[in-house]
């Protein structure tokens, strides 16, 4: 039976993957004060507006009704797998679960599975990309769910930010950690923890050192380069991200890299100049 993959805009999944694997995106609302940003706003426009505004944009979880509408659009005879961003930074997972119950109560025939990936941005885009490829192979929903859970246990996602102002204002990092880092140009190497939260791994002096420490994390894992996939995400710093990509490929010749810009949801907290790698 075919499987439809649905994820949310916190995944930063590249457009080419959405189109190639027919992945549906449920958008989290992003507001600049009282103005809701159109869902089709491109990254360049978003970052320009964010930099021009004195107040940080705000994000919210989509309503269960939005998920229910996406489920209802899937043709009969197709199972549905929802891969949501971490429930410890967003209630998107809970909204998707409520929609599943509503969908089942309405008597729809398709099976819906909702998974809390404990990830976001690059970590989630990597999981979604792999799940979409597996689904295309024609495996059943039960096996796909098992593979996704294994991938969640295995994935490592690290990132570093040029500025901590947004992630502190947005409540994703403590002000104490941020205050320490603001002294003497200290940059933090951050990780998505096993619980799906932001965890400080290391402190370094300056962004170049932080990036070197980030790349060094890739050396702690063995890869089958013909099959392994990694993800690289950036927040409005594509040139730097492409340089990081080349540095990775010089040492680790992966055949596939999921490369994308952080959208408005993750960009709101990362600010300009963030780099993330998931493997």
PDB file of C-alpha atoms in Angstrom:
ATOM      1  CA  UNK A   1       0.000   0.000   0.000  1.00  0.00           C
ATOM      2  CA  UNK A   2       1.405   3.472  -0.855  1.00  0.00           C
ATOM      3  CA  UNK A   3       2.415   5.784   1.992  1.00  0.00           C
ATOM      4  CA  UNK A   4       1.981   9.557   2.139  1.00  0.00           C
ATOM      5  CA  UNK A   5       4.607  11.451   4.145  1.00  0.00           C
ATOM      6  CA  UNK A   6       3.528  14.613   5.958  1.00  0.00           C
ATOM      7  CA  UNK A   7       5.851  16.833   7.980  1.00  0.00           C
ATOM      8  CA  UNK A   8       5.842  20.399   9.269  1.00  0.00           C
ATOM      9  CA  UNK A   9       7.685  23.541   8.260  1.00  0.00           C
ATOM     10  CA  UNK A  10      10.074  23.116  11.187  1.00  0.00           C
ATOM     11  CA  UNK A  11      11.775  20.451   9.063  1.00  0.00           C
ATOM     12  CA  UNK A  12      13.330  22.908   6.580  1.00  0.00           C
ATOM     13  CA  UNK A  13      12.946  20.200   3.959  1.00  0.00           C
ATOM     14  CA  UNK A  14      14.295  21.406   0.582  1.00  0.00           C
ATOM     15  CA  UNK A  15      11.743  22.047  -2.156  1.00  0.00           C
ATOM     16  CA  UNK A  16      13.281  19.441  -4.445  1.00  0.00           C
ATOM     17  CA  UNK A  17      12.619  16.723  -1.855  1.00  0.00           C
ATOM     18  CA  UNK A  18       9.034  17.886  -1.351  1.00  0.00           C
ATOM     19  CA  UNK A  19       8.442  17.650  -5.077  1.00  0.00           C
ATOM     20  CA  UNK A  20      10.407  14.457  -5.770  1.00  0.00           C
ATOM     21  CA  UNK A  21       8.731  12.451  -3.002  1.00  0.00           C
ATOM     22  CA  UNK A  22       5.413  14.330  -2.854  1.00  0.00           C
ATOM     23  CA  UNK A  23       5.912  15.280   0.791  1.00  0.00           C
ATOM     24  CA  UNK A  24       3.195  17.523   2.235  1.00  0.00           C
ATOM     25  CA  UNK A  25       4.229  20.373   4.536  1.00  0.00           C
ATOM     26  CA  UNK A  26       2.005  21.671   7.322  1.00  0.00           C
ATOM     27  CA  UNK A  27       3.051  25.260   7.978  1.00  0.00           C
ATOM     28  CA  UNK A  28       3.439  26.696  11.446  1.00  0.00           C
ATOM     29  CA  UNK A  29       2.023  30.246  11.614  1.00  0.00           C
ATOM     30  CA  UNK A  30       4.649  32.990  11.879  1.00  0.00           C
ATOM     31  CA  UNK A  31       3.596  36.500  12.912  1.00  0.00           C
ATOM     32  CA  UNK A  32       5.318  39.864  12.789  1.00  0.00           C
ATOM     33  CA  UNK A  33       3.381  41.489  15.629  1.00  0.00           C
ATOM     34  CA  UNK A  34      -0.275  41.232  14.481  1.00  0.00           C
ATOM     35  CA  UNK A  35       0.533  40.406  10.858  1.00  0.00           C
ATOM     36  CA  UNK A  36       0.587  36.764   9.823  1.00  0.00           C
ATOM     37  CA  UNK A  37       3.311  36.029   7.316  1.00  0.00           C
ATOM     38  CA  UNK A  38       2.081  34.382   4.073  1.00  0.00           C
ATOM     39  CA  UNK A  39       3.049  30.709   3.885  1.00  0.00           C
ATOM     40  CA  UNK A  40       4.757  31.207   0.525  1.00  0.00           C
ATOM     41  CA  UNK A  41       7.123  33.928   1.798  1.00  0.00           C
ATOM     42  CA  UNK A  42      10.638  33.123   0.586  1.00  0.00           C
ATOM     43  CA  UNK A  43      13.614  32.992   2.929  1.00  0.00           C
ATOM     44  CA  UNK A  44      15.258  36.147   1.581  1.00  0.00           C
ATOM     45  CA  UNK A  45      12.117  38.214   2.216  1.00  0.00           C
ATOM     46  CA  UNK A  46      11.648  36.735   5.672  1.00  0.00           C
ATOM     47  CA  UNK A  47      15.201  37.405   6.868  1.00  0.00           C
ATOM     48  CA  UNK A  48      15.145  40.948   5.482  1.00  0.00           C
ATOM     49  CA  UNK A  49      11.942  41.668   7.362  1.00  0.00           C
ATOM     50  CA  UNK A  50      13.173  40.035  10.548  1.00  0.00           C
ATOM     51  CA  UNK A  51      16.352  42.112  10.502  1.00  0.00           C
ATOM     52  CA  UNK A  52      14.334  45.281   9.931  1.00  0.00           C
ATOM     53  CA  UNK A  53      11.879  44.641  12.785  1.00  0.00           C
ATOM     54  CA  UNK A  54      12.653  45.614  16.354  1.00  0.00           C
ATOM     55  CA  UNK A  55      10.627  42.737  17.775  1.00  0.00           C
ATOM     56  CA  UNK A  56      11.253  39.073  17.115  1.00  0.00           C
ATOM     57  CA  UNK A  57       8.595  37.302  15.028  1.00  0.00           C
ATOM     58  CA  UNK A  58       6.456  34.812  16.925  1.00  0.00           C
ATOM     59  CA  UNK A  59       5.612  31.254  15.941  1.00  0.00           C
ATOM     60  CA  UNK A  60       2.690  29.043  16.861  1.00  0.00           C
ATOM     61  CA  UNK A  61       1.696  25.449  16.307  1.00  0.00           C
ATOM     62  CA  UNK A  62      -0.785  24.633  13.553  1.00  0.00           C
ATOM     63  CA  UNK A  63      -4.275  23.710  14.694  1.00  0.00           C
ATOM     64  CA  UNK A  64      -5.475  20.095  14.593  1.00  0.00           C
ATOM     65  CA  UNK A  65      -7.946  21.208  11.919  1.00  0.00           C
ATOM     66  CA  UNK A  66      -5.075  22.051   9.553  1.00  0.00           C
ATOM     67  CA  UNK A  67      -3.658  18.554   9.945  1.00  0.00           C
ATOM     68  CA  UNK A  68      -7.117  17.025   9.553  1.00  0.00           C
ATOM     69  CA  UNK A  69      -7.569  18.829   6.241  1.00  0.00           C
ATOM     70  CA  UNK A  70      -4.225  17.468   5.007  1.00  0.00           C
ATOM     71  CA  UNK A  71      -5.200  13.927   6.045  1.00  0.00           C
ATOM     72  CA  UNK A  72      -8.538  14.250   4.245  1.00  0.00           C
ATOM     73  CA  UNK A  73      -6.769  15.234   1.010  1.00  0.00           C
ATOM     74  CA  UNK A  74      -4.951  11.880   0.840  1.00  0.00           C
ATOM     75  CA  UNK A  75      -6.676   9.471  -1.513  1.00  0.00           C
ATOM     76  CA  UNK A  76      -8.250   6.311  -0.151  1.00  0.00           C
ATOM     77  CA  UNK A  77      -5.953   3.305   0.000  1.00  0.00           C
ATOM     78  CA  UNK A  78      -2.887   5.340   1.011  1.00  0.00           C
ATOM     79  CA  UNK A  79      -1.445   5.117   4.531  1.00  0.00           C
ATOM     80  CA  UNK A  80      -0.271   8.343   6.170  1.00  0.00           C
ATOM     81  CA  UNK A  81       2.937   8.871   8.160  1.00  0.00           C
ATOM     82  CA  UNK A  82       3.336  12.180   9.977  1.00  0.00           C
ATOM     83  CA  UNK A  83       6.852  13.126  11.081  1.00  0.00           C
ATOM     84  CA  UNK A  84       6.676  16.078  13.446  1.00  0.00           C
ATOM     85  CA  UNK A  85       9.253  18.312  15.005  1.00  0.00           C
ATOM     86  CA  UNK A  86      10.189  17.660  18.640  1.00  0.00           C
ATOM     87  CA  UNK A  87       7.296  17.797  21.074  1.00  0.00           C
ATOM     88  CA  UNK A  88       9.679  19.402  23.571  1.00  0.00           C
ATOM     89  CA  UNK A  89       9.948  22.609  21.547  1.00  0.00           C
ATOM     90  CA  UNK A  90       6.532  22.708  19.872  1.00  0.00           C
ATOM     91  CA  UNK A  91       3.012  21.344  20.358  1.00  0.00           C
ATOM     92  CA  UNK A  92       2.811  20.466  16.647  1.00  0.00           C
ATOM     93  CA  UNK A  93       3.037  16.757  17.501  1.00  0.00           C
ATOM     94  CA  UNK A  94       0.069  17.033  19.853  1.00  0.00           C
ATOM     95  CA  UNK A  95      -1.952  18.827  17.151  1.00  0.00           C
ATOM     96  CA  UNK A  96      -1.184  16.053  14.663  1.00  0.00           C
ATOM     97  CA  UNK A  97      -2.240  13.421  17.219  1.00  0.00           C
ATOM     98  CA  UNK A  98      -5.542  15.158  17.936  1.00  0.00           C
ATOM     99  CA  UNK A  99      -6.183  15.383  14.189  1.00  0.00           C
ATOM    100  CA  UNK A 100      -5.509  11.633  13.881  1.00  0.00           C
ATOM    101  CA  UNK A 101      -8.228  10.947  16.466  1.00  0.00           C
ATOM    102  CA  UNK A 102     -10.629  13.285  14.665  1.00  0.00           C
ATOM    103  CA  UNK A 103      -9.840  11.616  11.339  1.00  0.00           C
ATOM    104  CA  UNK A 104     -10.484   8.155  12.731  1.00  0.00           C
ATOM    105  CA  UNK A 105     -13.740   9.260  14.379  1.00  0.00           C
ATOM    106  CA  UNK A 106     -14.939  10.494  10.990  1.00  0.00           C
ATOM    107  CA  UNK A 107     -14.503   6.966   9.646  1.00  0.00           C
ATOM    108  CA  UNK A 108     -11.792   7.538   7.043  1.00  0.00           C
ATOM    109  CA  UNK A 109     -10.209   4.300   5.751  1.00  0.00           C
ATOM    110  CA  UNK A 110      -6.535   5.308   5.686  1.00  0.00           C
ATOM    111  CA  UNK A 111      -4.236   4.401   8.579  1.00  0.00           C
ATOM    112  CA  UNK A 112      -2.468   7.389  10.192  1.00  0.00           C
ATOM    113  CA  UNK A 113       0.734   7.097  12.230  1.00  0.00           C
ATOM    114  CA  UNK A 114       2.196  10.154  13.959  1.00  0.00           C
ATOM    115  CA  UNK A 115       5.819  10.123  15.161  1.00  0.00           C
ATOM    116  CA  UNK A 116       7.540  12.637  17.422  1.00  0.00           C
ATOM    117  CA  UNK A 117      10.992  12.699  15.814  1.00  0.00           C
ATOM    118  CA  UNK A 118      12.633  14.524  18.742  1.00  0.00           C
ATOM    119  CA  UNK A 119      14.313  16.649  16.070  1.00  0.00           C
ATOM    120  CA  UNK A 120      13.903  19.797  14.028  1.00  0.00           C
ATOM    121  CA  UNK A 121      15.516  21.579  11.073  1.00  0.00           C
ATOM    122  CA  UNK A 122      18.443  19.539   9.691  1.00  0.00           C
ATOM    123  CA  UNK A 123      17.808  16.568  11.973  1.00  0.00           C
ATOM    124  CA  UNK A 124      14.164  16.389  10.931  1.00  0.00           C
ATOM    125  CA  UNK A 125      14.859  17.022   7.239  1.00  0.00           C
ATOM    126  CA  UNK A 126      17.324  14.108   7.285  1.00  0.00           C
ATOM    127  CA  UNK A 127      14.734  11.788   8.856  1.00  0.00           C
ATOM    128  CA  UNK A 128      12.005  12.905   6.434  1.00  0.00           C
ATOM    129  CA  UNK A 129      14.284  12.503   3.401  1.00  0.00           C
ATOM    130  CA  UNK A 130      15.210   8.956   4.405  1.00  0.00           C
ATOM    131  CA  UNK A 131      11.605   8.032   5.219  1.00  0.00           C
ATOM    132  CA  UNK A 132      10.433   9.334   1.840  1.00  0.00           C
ATOM    133  CA  UNK A 133      13.048   7.246   0.022  1.00  0.00           C
ATOM    134  CA  UNK A 134      12.090   4.136   2.001  1.00  0.00           C
ATOM    135  CA  UNK A 135       8.392   4.709   1.330  1.00  0.00           C
ATOM    136  CA  UNK A 136       9.136   4.905  -2.389  1.00  0.00           C
ATOM    137  CA  UNK A 137      10.717   1.444  -2.162  1.00  0.00           C
ATOM    138  CA  UNK A 138       7.272   0.063  -1.457  1.00  0.00           C
ATOM    139  CA  UNK A 139       7.752  -1.159   2.125  1.00  0.00           C
ATOM    140  CA  UNK A 140       4.736  -1.357   4.448  1.00  0.00           C
ATOM    141  CA  UNK A 141       3.813   1.235   7.054  1.00  0.00           C
ATOM    142  CA  UNK A 142       4.803  -0.970   9.992  1.00  0.00           C
ATOM    143  CA  UNK A 143       8.324  -1.510   8.654  1.00  0.00           C
ATOM    144  CA  UNK A 144       8.664   2.151   7.739  1.00  0.00           C
ATOM    145  CA  UNK A 145       7.708   3.189  11.269  1.00  0.00           C
ATOM    146  CA  UNK A 146      10.330   0.796  12.671  1.00  0.00           C
ATOM    147  CA  UNK A 147      13.021   2.198  10.365  1.00  0.00           C
ATOM    148  CA  UNK A 148      12.124   5.772  11.290  1.00  0.00           C
ATOM    149  CA  UNK A 149      12.362   5.024  15.012  1.00  0.00           C
ATOM    150  CA  UNK A 150      15.803   3.479  14.473  1.00  0.00           C
ATOM    151  CA  UNK A 151      16.865   6.547  12.521  1.00  0.00           C
ATOM    152  CA  UNK A 152      15.664   8.831  15.308  1.00  0.00           C
ATOM    153  CA  UNK A 153      17.879   6.905  17.749  1.00  0.00           C
ATOM    154  CA  UNK A 154      20.881   7.143  15.407  1.00  0.00           C
ATOM    155  CA  UNK A 155      20.750  10.706  14.087  1.00  0.00           C
ATOM    156  CA  UNK A 156      23.154  13.336  15.420  1.00  0.00           C
ATOM    157  CA  UNK A 157      22.366  16.997  14.808  1.00  0.00           C
ATOM    158  CA  UNK A 158      24.724  19.843  15.722  1.00  0.00           C
ATOM    159  CA  UNK A 159      24.610  23.538  14.972  1.00  0.00           C
ATOM    160  CA  UNK A 160      26.258  26.796  15.824  1.00  0.00           C
ATOM    161  CA  UNK A 161      24.888  30.323  15.614  1.00  0.00           C
ATOM    162  CA  UNK A 162      26.574  33.597  14.821  1.00  0.00           C
ATOM    163  CA  UNK A 163      24.251  35.371  17.250  1.00  0.00           C
ATOM    164  CA  UNK A 164      22.405  34.032  20.281  1.00  0.00           C
ATOM    165  CA  UNK A 165      20.009  36.972  20.567  1.00  0.00           C
ATOM    166  CA  UNK A 166      17.096  35.258  18.837  1.00  0.00           C
ATOM    167  CA  UNK A 167      17.414  31.844  20.466  1.00  0.00           C
ATOM    168  CA  UNK A 168      17.520  33.489  23.915  1.00  0.00           C
ATOM    169  CA  UNK A 169      14.600  35.829  23.226  1.00  0.00           C
ATOM    170  CA  UNK A 170      12.637  32.887  21.866  1.00  0.00           C
ATOM    171  CA  UNK A 171      13.189  30.929  25.074  1.00  0.00           C
ATOM    172  CA  UNK A 172      15.101  28.056  23.424  1.00  0.00           C
ATOM    173  CA  UNK A 173      18.309  28.765  25.364  1.00  0.00           C
ATOM    174  CA  UNK A 174      18.725  30.053  28.891  1.00  0.00           C
ATOM    175  CA  UNK A 175      19.742  33.659  29.412  1.00  0.00           C
ATOM    176  CA  UNK A 176      22.560  32.474  31.684  1.00  0.00           C
ATOM    177  CA  UNK A 177      24.163  30.454  28.884  1.00  0.00           C
ATOM    178  CA  UNK A 178      23.615  33.333  26.498  1.00  0.00           C
ATOM    179  CA  UNK A 179      25.120  35.903  28.849  1.00  0.00           C
ATOM    180  CA  UNK A 180      28.246  33.798  29.278  1.00  0.00           C
ATOM    181  CA  UNK A 181      28.583  33.335  25.526  1.00  0.00           C
ATOM    182  CA  UNK A 182      28.201  37.019  24.734  1.00  0.00           C
ATOM    183  CA  UNK A 183      31.478  37.772  26.510  1.00  0.00           C
ATOM    184  CA  UNK A 184      34.702  37.682  24.474  1.00  0.00           C
ATOM    185  CA  UNK A 185      33.030  36.483  21.243  1.00  0.00           C
ATOM    186  CA  UNK A 186      32.298  33.035  22.631  1.00  0.00           C
ATOM    187  CA  UNK A 187      30.274  30.832  20.292  1.00  0.00           C
ATOM    188  CA  UNK A 188      28.332  27.803  21.395  1.00  0.00           C
ATOM    189  CA  UNK A 189      28.321  24.420  19.729  1.00  0.00           C
ATOM    190  CA  UNK A 190      24.766  23.206  20.226  1.00  0.00           C
ATOM    191  CA  UNK A 191      23.154  19.805  19.835  1.00  0.00           C
ATOM    192  CA  UNK A 192      19.644  18.484  19.523  1.00  0.00           C
ATOM    193  CA  UNK A 193      19.468  16.287  22.620  1.00  0.00           C
ATOM    194  CA  UNK A 194      17.908  12.836  22.834  1.00  0.00           C
ATOM    195  CA  UNK A 195      14.857  14.533  24.345  1.00  0.00           C
ATOM    196  CA  UNK A 196      14.584  16.930  21.410  1.00  0.00           C
ATOM    197  CA  UNK A 197      15.763  20.065  23.191  1.00  0.00           C
ATOM    198  CA  UNK A 198      18.710  22.410  22.601  1.00  0.00           C
ATOM    199  CA  UNK A 199      21.805  21.351  24.510  1.00  0.00           C
ATOM    200  CA  UNK A 200      25.111  23.243  24.859  1.00  0.00           C
ATOM    201  CA  UNK A 201      28.002  20.915  23.978  1.00  0.00           C
ATOM    202  CA  UNK A 202      31.045  23.189  23.813  1.00  0.00           C
ATOM    203  CA  UNK A 203      32.076  26.825  24.042  1.00  0.00           C
ATOM    204  CA  UNK A 204      34.674  28.205  21.621  1.00  0.00           C
ATOM    205  CA  UNK A 205      36.222  31.575  20.869  1.00  0.00           C
ATOM    206  CA  UNK A 206      34.867  32.796  17.528  1.00  0.00           C
ATOM    207  CA  UNK A 207      32.752  31.259  14.770  1.00  0.00           C
ATOM    208  CA  UNK A 208      35.612  29.636  12.779  1.00  0.00           C
ATOM    209  CA  UNK A 209      36.615  27.518  15.783  1.00  0.00           C
ATOM    210  CA  UNK A 210      33.006  26.624  16.477  1.00  0.00           C
ATOM    211  CA  UNK A 211      32.607  25.418  12.897  1.00  0.00           C
ATOM    212  CA  UNK A 212      35.795  23.350  13.141  1.00  0.00           C
ATOM    213  CA  UNK A 213      34.491  21.694  16.302  1.00  0.00           C
ATOM    214  CA  UNK A 214      31.160  21.058  14.578  1.00  0.00           C
ATOM    215  CA  UNK A 215      32.843  19.374  11.607  1.00  0.00           C
ATOM    216  CA  UNK A 216      35.005  17.289  13.936  1.00  0.00           C
ATOM    217  CA  UNK A 217      31.834  15.618  15.217  1.00  0.00           C
ATOM    218  CA  UNK A 218      31.448  13.892  11.845  1.00  0.00           C
ATOM    219  CA  UNK A 219      34.711  12.027  12.434  1.00  0.00           C
ATOM    220  CA  UNK A 220      33.208  10.017  15.312  1.00  0.00           C
ATOM    221  CA  UNK A 221      30.993   7.873  13.107  1.00  0.00           C
ATOM    222  CA  UNK A 222      31.597   5.224  10.434  1.00  0.00           C
ATOM    223  CA  UNK A 223      29.836   5.752   7.091  1.00  0.00           C
ATOM    224  CA  UNK A 224      28.965   3.779   4.005  1.00  0.00           C
ATOM    225  CA  UNK A 225      29.364   6.779   1.701  1.00  0.00           C
ATOM    226  CA  UNK A 226      27.324   5.178  -1.077  1.00  0.00           C
ATOM    227  CA  UNK A 227      24.273   4.996   1.192  1.00  0.00           C
ATOM    228  CA  UNK A 228      24.794   7.517   3.988  1.00  0.00           C
ATOM    229  CA  UNK A 229      22.895  10.808   3.821  1.00  0.00           C
ATOM    230  CA  UNK A 230      23.644  13.994   5.740  1.00  0.00           C
ATOM    231  CA  UNK A 231      21.824  17.298   6.010  1.00  0.00           C
ATOM    232  CA  UNK A 232      23.234  20.820   6.022  1.00  0.00           C
ATOM    233  CA  UNK A 233      21.077  23.801   6.928  1.00  0.00           C
ATOM    234  CA  UNK A 234      21.867  27.494   7.158  1.00  0.00           C
ATOM    235  CA  UNK A 235      20.081  30.659   8.202  1.00  0.00           C
ATOM    236  CA  UNK A 236      20.619  33.163   5.398  1.00  0.00           C
ATOM    237  CA  UNK A 237      24.337  32.406   4.987  1.00  0.00           C
ATOM    238  CA  UNK A 238      24.422  30.200   1.903  1.00  0.00           C
ATOM    239  CA  UNK A 239      27.995  31.078   0.938  1.00  0.00           C
ATOM    240  CA  UNK A 240      29.313  29.908   4.298  1.00  0.00           C
ATOM    241  CA  UNK A 241      27.123  26.778   4.145  1.00  0.00           C
ATOM    242  CA  UNK A 242      28.496  25.888   0.702  1.00  0.00           C
ATOM    243  CA  UNK A 243      32.023  26.258   2.062  1.00  0.00           C
ATOM    244  CA  UNK A 244      31.119  23.903   4.915  1.00  0.00           C
ATOM    245  CA  UNK A 245      29.676  21.463   2.380  1.00  0.00           C
ATOM    246  CA  UNK A 246      32.961  21.452   0.445  1.00  0.00           C
ATOM    247  CA  UNK A 247      34.984  20.960   3.615  1.00  0.00           C
ATOM    248  CA  UNK A 248      32.808  17.977   4.529  1.00  0.00           C
ATOM    249  CA  UNK A 249      33.084  16.405   1.080  1.00  0.00           C
ATOM    250  CA  UNK A 250      36.872  16.736   1.074  1.00  0.00           C
ATOM    251  CA  UNK A 251      37.006  14.348   4.032  1.00  0.00           C
ATOM    252  CA  UNK A 252      33.694  12.498   3.782  1.00  0.00           C
ATOM    253  CA  UNK A 253      32.552  11.849   0.180  1.00  0.00           C
ATOM    254  CA  UNK A 254      28.834  11.446   0.820  1.00  0.00           C
ATOM    255  CA  UNK A 255      26.814  10.810  -2.328  1.00  0.00           C
ATOM    256  CA  UNK A 256      23.800  12.664  -0.994  1.00  0.00           C
ATOM    257  CA  UNK A 257      23.528  15.863   1.008  1.00  0.00           C
ATOM    258  CA  UNK A 258      20.163  17.379   1.941  1.00  0.00           C
ATOM    259  CA  UNK A 259      21.038  21.084   1.653  1.00  0.00           C
ATOM    260  CA  UNK A 260      18.573  23.786   2.652  1.00  0.00           C
ATOM    261  CA  UNK A 261      17.965  27.200   4.144  1.00  0.00           C
ATOM    262  CA  UNK A 262      16.225  27.447   7.499  1.00  0.00           C
ATOM    263  CA  UNK A 263      12.719  28.707   6.904  1.00  0.00           C
ATOM    264  CA  UNK A 264      10.825  31.263   8.996  1.00  0.00           C
ATOM    265  CA  UNK A 265      10.110  28.881  11.894  1.00  0.00           C
ATOM    266  CA  UNK A 266      13.708  27.874  12.615  1.00  0.00           C
ATOM    267  CA  UNK A 267      15.113  31.149  11.286  1.00  0.00           C
ATOM    268  CA  UNK A 268      13.142  33.033  13.911  1.00  0.00           C
ATOM    269  CA  UNK A 269      15.223  31.391  16.631  1.00  0.00           C
ATOM    270  CA  UNK A 270      18.524  30.907  14.811  1.00  0.00           C
ATOM    271  CA  UNK A 271      18.868  34.477  13.541  1.00  0.00           C
ATOM    272  CA  UNK A 272      21.175  35.185  10.619  1.00  0.00           C
ATOM    273  CA  UNK A 273      24.407  33.197  10.335  1.00  0.00           C
ATOM    274  CA  UNK A 274      23.490  29.780  11.714  1.00  0.00           C
ATOM    275  CA  UNK A 275      24.925  26.526  10.391  1.00  0.00           C
ATOM    276  CA  UNK A 276      23.620  23.056  11.207  1.00  0.00           C
ATOM    277  CA  UNK A 277      24.718  19.555  10.218  1.00  0.00           C
ATOM    278  CA  UNK A 278      22.815  16.311  10.824  1.00  0.00           C
ATOM    279  CA  UNK A 279      24.223  12.841  10.145  1.00  0.00           C
TER     280      UNK A 279
END
